[in-house]
C-alpha positions as a Markdown table, in Angstrom:
| # | Residue | x | y | z |
|---|---|---|---|---|
| 1 | Met | 11.2 | 13.6 | -25.5 |
| 2 | Asn | 13.8 | 11.4 | -24.8 |
| 3 | Asp | 14.5 | 8.8 | -22.2 |
| 4 | His | 17.0 | 10.7 | -19.9 |
| 5 | Asp | 14.7 | 13.8 | -20.7 |
| 6 | Arg | 12.1 | 11.4 | -18.5 |
| 7 | Asp | 14.4 | 9.9 | -15.8 |
| 8 | Arg | 15.3 | 14.5 | -15.0 |
| 9 | Leu | 11.7 | 15.2 | -15.0 |
| 10 | Leu | 10.6 | 12.8 | -13.2 |
| 11 | Ala | 13.6 | 12.5 | -10.5 |
| 12 | Ala | 12.9 | 16.3 | -10.5 |
| 13 | Ala | 9.5 | 15.7 | -9.4 |
| 14 | Val | 9.4 | 13.3 | -6.9 |
| 15 | Arg | 12.2 | 15.7 | -5.1 |
| 16 | Leu | 9.4 | 18.3 | -4.9 |
| 17 | Arg | 7.2 | 15.5 | -3.4 |
| 18 | Thr | 9.2 | 15.0 | -1.2 |
| 19 | Glu | 10.2 | 18.6 | -0.2 |
| 20 | Gly | 6.4 | 19.3 | 0.6 |
| 21 | Arg | 5.8 | 20.9 | -3.1 |
| 22 | Pro | 3.5 | 18.2 | -3.9 |
| 23 | Glu | 0.8 | 20.2 | -6.3 |
| 24 | Glu | 4.2 | 21.3 | -8.4 |
| 25 | Ala | 5.0 | 17.4 | -8.3 |
| 26 | Arg | 1.5 | 16.9 | -9.6 |
| 27 | Gln | 1.2 | 18.9 | -12.2 |
| 28 | Arg | 4.7 | 18.0 | -13.7 |
| 29 | Leu | 4.0 | 14.5 | -13.1 |
| 30 | Leu | 0.7 | 15.0 | -15.1 |
| 31 | Ala | 2.5 | 16.5 | -17.7 |
| 32 | Leu | 4.7 | 13.6 | -17.8 |
| 33 | Cys | 2.1 | 10.9 | -17.8 |
| 34 | Ala | 0.4 | 12.6 | -20.7 |
| 35 | Ala | 3.6 | 12.3 | -22.2 |
| 36 | Phe | 4.5 | 8.3 | -21.6 |
| 37 | Pro | 1.3 | 7.2 | -21.3 |
| 38 | Ala | 2.0 | 3.6 | -20.7 |
| 39 | Asp | 5.2 | 4.3 | -18.1 |
| 40 | Ala | 4.3 | 2.0 | -15.2 |
| 41 | Glu | 6.9 | 4.4 | -12.4 |
| 42 | Val | 5.7 | 7.5 | -14.3 |
| 43 | Ala | 1.7 | 6.7 | -13.5 |
| 44 | Tyr | 3.0 | 5.7 | -9.8 |
| 45 | Gln | 4.7 | 8.5 | -8.8 |
| 46 | Thr | 1.8 | 10.5 | -10.5 |
| 47 | Ala | -0.8 | 8.2 | -7.5 |
| 48 | Trp | 1.8 | 9.2 | -5.3 |
| 49 | Ala | 1.4 | 13.2 | -5.9 |
| 50 | His | -2.6 | 12.8 | -6.2 |
| 51 | Asp | -3.0 | 10.3 | -2.4 |
| 52 | Val | -0.4 | 12.7 | -0.8 |
| 53 | Leu | -3.1 | 15.6 | -1.3 |
| 54 | Gly | -5.6 | 14.2 | -0.7 |
| 55 | Leu | -7.3 | 13.3 | -4.1 |
| 56 | Glu | -7.6 | 9.5 | -3.8 |
| 57 | Ala | -10.1 | 9.4 | -6.3 |
| 58 | Glu | -7.9 | 11.2 | -8.7 |
| 59 | Ala | -4.6 | 8.8 | -7.9 |
| 60 | Val | -7.2 | 5.1 | -8.7 |
| 61 | Pro | -6.4 | 5.4 | -12.4 |
| 62 | Phe | -2.6 | 5.9 | -11.5 |
| 63 | Tyr | -2.2 | 3.2 | -9.9 |
| 64 | Glu | -4.9 | 0.9 | -11.7 |
| 65 | Arg | -2.4 | 1.6 | -14.7 |
| 66 | Cys | 0.9 | 1.3 | -12.9 |
| 67 | Leu | -0.3 | -2.3 | -12.2 |
| 68 | Asp | -1.3 | -2.8 | -15.1 |
| 69 | Gly | 1.9 | -1.6 | -17.0 |
| 70 | Thr | 5.4 | -3.4 | -16.8 |
| 71 | Gly | 9.0 | -1.9 | -15.5 |
| 72 | Leu | 7.6 | -1.0 | -11.8 |
| 73 | Ser | 10.0 | -2.2 | -9.5 |
| 74 | Glu | 9.4 | -4.9 | -6.9 |
| 75 | Glu | 9.5 | -2.3 | -4.3 |
| 76 | Asp | 7.7 | -0.2 | -5.9 |
| 77 | Arg | 5.0 | -2.7 | -7.2 |
| 78 | Arg | 4.6 | -2.9 | -3.4 |
| 79 | Gly | 3.9 | 0.1 | -2.7 |
| 80 | Ala | 1.5 | 0.6 | -5.9 |
| 81 | Leu | -0.3 | -2.0 | -4.0 |
| 82 | Leu | -0.8 | -0.9 | -0.9 |
| 83 | Gly | -1.5 | 2.4 | -2.1 |
| 84 | Leu | -4.6 | 1.3 | -4.1 |
| 85 | Gly | -5.7 | -1.0 | -1.6 |
| 86 | Ser | -5.6 | 1.7 | 0.5 |
| 87 | Thr | -6.7 | 4.3 | -1.5 |
| 88 | Cys | -9.8 | 1.6 | -2.1 |
| 89 | Arg | -10.6 | 1.0 | 1.5 |
| 90 | Val | -10.5 | 5.5 | 2.2 |
| 91 | Leu | -13.1 | 5.4 | -0.8 |
| 92 | Gly | -16.0 | 3.0 | 1.2 |
| 93 | Gln | -14.5 | 0.2 | -1.7 |
| 94 | Tyr | -13.8 | -2.2 | 0.7 |
| 95 | Glu | -14.3 | -5.4 | -0.8 |
| 96 | Arg | -11.8 | -3.8 | -3.9 |
| 97 | Ala | -8.8 | -3.2 | -0.9 |
| 98 | Val | -9.5 | -6.6 | 0.4 |
| 99 | Glu | -9.5 | -7.6 | -3.6 |
| 100 | Val | -6.3 | -5.6 | -3.8 |
| 101 | Leu | -4.7 | -6.3 | -0.1 |
| 102 | Arg | -4.6 | -9.6 | -0.3 |
| 103 | Gly | -2.9 | -9.7 | -4.0 |
| 104 | Gly | -0.2 | -7.6 | -2.5 |
| 105 | Val | -0.2 | -9.5 | 1.0 |
| 106 | Glu | -0.2 | -13.0 | -1.3 |
| 107 | Arg | 2.7 | -11.5 | -3.5 |
| 108 | Phe | 4.9 | -9.4 | -0.2 |
| 109 | Pro | 3.8 | -12.4 | 2.7 |
| 110 | Asp | 6.1 | -10.3 | 4.7 |
| 111 | Asp | 4.9 | -7.1 | 4.4 |
| 112 | Gly | 3.6 | -5.8 | 7.5 |
| 113 | Ala | 2.3 | -2.9 | 6.2 |
| 114 | Leu | 0.2 | -4.8 | 3.5 |
| 115 | Arg | -1.2 | -7.2 | 6.2 |
| 116 | Thr | -2.3 | -4.3 | 8.9 |
| 117 | Phe | -4.3 | -2.7 | 5.9 |
| 118 | Leu | -6.0 | -5.6 | 5.1 |
| 119 | Ala | -6.7 | -6.0 | 8.5 |
| 120 | Met | -8.3 | -2.6 | 8.6 |
| 121 | Ala | -10.3 | -3.7 | 5.3 |
| 122 | Leu | -11.2 | -6.8 | 6.3 |
| 123 | Phe | -12.5 | -5.4 | 9.6 |
| 124 | Asn | -14.3 | -2.7 | 7.2 |
| 125 | Thr | -16.0 | -5.4 | 5.5 |
| 126 | Gly | -17.4 | -7.0 | 8.9 |
| 127 | Glu | -14.5 | -10.6 | 8.5 |
| 128 | His | -14.0 | -9.6 | 12.4 |
| 129 | His | -12.5 | -12.5 | 13.0 |
| 130 | Glu | -9.5 | -13.0 | 10.4 |
| 131 | Ser | -9.1 | -9.3 | 11.1 |
| 132 | Thr | -8.0 | -9.8 | 14.3 |
| 133 | Gln | -6.2 | -12.9 | 13.6 |
| 134 | Leu | -4.1 | -11.1 | 11.3 |
| 135 | Leu | -2.8 | -8.2 | 13.4 |
| 136 | Leu | -2.4 | -10.4 | 16.4 |
| 137 | Asn | -0.2 | -12.9 | 14.0 |
| 138 | Leu | 1.8 | -9.8 | 13.2 |
| 139 | Leu | 2.4 | -8.1 | 16.5 |
| 140 | Ala | 3.4 | -11.3 | 17.8 |
| 141 | Ala | 6.3 | -11.3 | 14.7 |
| 142 | Thr | 7.3 | -7.8 | 15.6 |
| 143 | Ser | 6.5 | -6.7 | 18.3 |
| 144 | Glu | 9.4 | -5.7 | 20.5 |
| 145 | Asp | 7.5 | -5.8 | 23.9 |
| 146 | Pro | 9.1 | -7.6 | 25.7 |
| 147 | His | 5.9 | -8.8 | 27.3 |
| 148 | Val | 4.4 | -9.4 | 24.4 |
| 149 | Arg | 7.7 | -11.5 | 23.3 |
| 150 | Gln | 7.4 | -13.3 | 26.2 |
| 151 | Tyr | 3.4 | -14.5 | 25.3 |
| 152 | Arg | 4.6 | -15.1 | 21.3 |
| 153 | Ala | 3.2 | -19.0 | 21.5 |
| 154 | Ala | 0.1 | -18.4 | 23.3 |
| 155 | Ile | -0.4 | -15.2 | 21.6 |
| 156 | Glu | 0.3 | -17.7 | 17.5 |
| 157 | His | -2.2 | -20.2 | 19.4 |
| 158 | Tyr | -5.5 | -18.4 | 20.4 |
| 159 | Ala | -5.2 | -16.0 | 17.3 |
| 160 | Arg | -5.5 | -19.9 | 15.0 |
| 161 | Asp | -9.2 | -19.5 | 16.7 |
| 162 | Leu | -10.0 | -16.8 | 18.8 |
| 163 | His | -13.2 | -18.3 | 19.8 |
| 164 | Glu | -11.4 | -21.6 | 21.4 |
| 165 | Thr | -12.3 | -22.8 | 25.1 |
| 166 | Ile | -11.5 | -25.2 | 27.3 |
């Protein structure tokens, strides 16, 4: 199988997933992974197909493979970090989820989804203060609610120290 075949087959598998045929996509992606075991993009798409089907534990090795490899676009790397972190969280691997998602936030600091999933994982590890800080800062920075926007500076101020009193 050559690179042209790989591209064509990968596009077809992704199309199957987006058209609501994830099991067919997964089967095709597993075959592609066997043919291209070092291909980070194929591994990423395979992880995604497993996640869509609720096969989180099976998705993890594919996320790890794609993140260890080279050739992922920055957008796919962002998605893989979010996917792996969120999958670890769902599997109850909270510390690992925090580690992966922190790495994602460090690499992509403006990504609100990564920060949101990190906040959830922090909550699961008992880091409620940091979790709430992340969410309050995200809310203050991104909310379109005029009432939240009116108090943005106050929300950001109090988020720095949630225990502050006068």
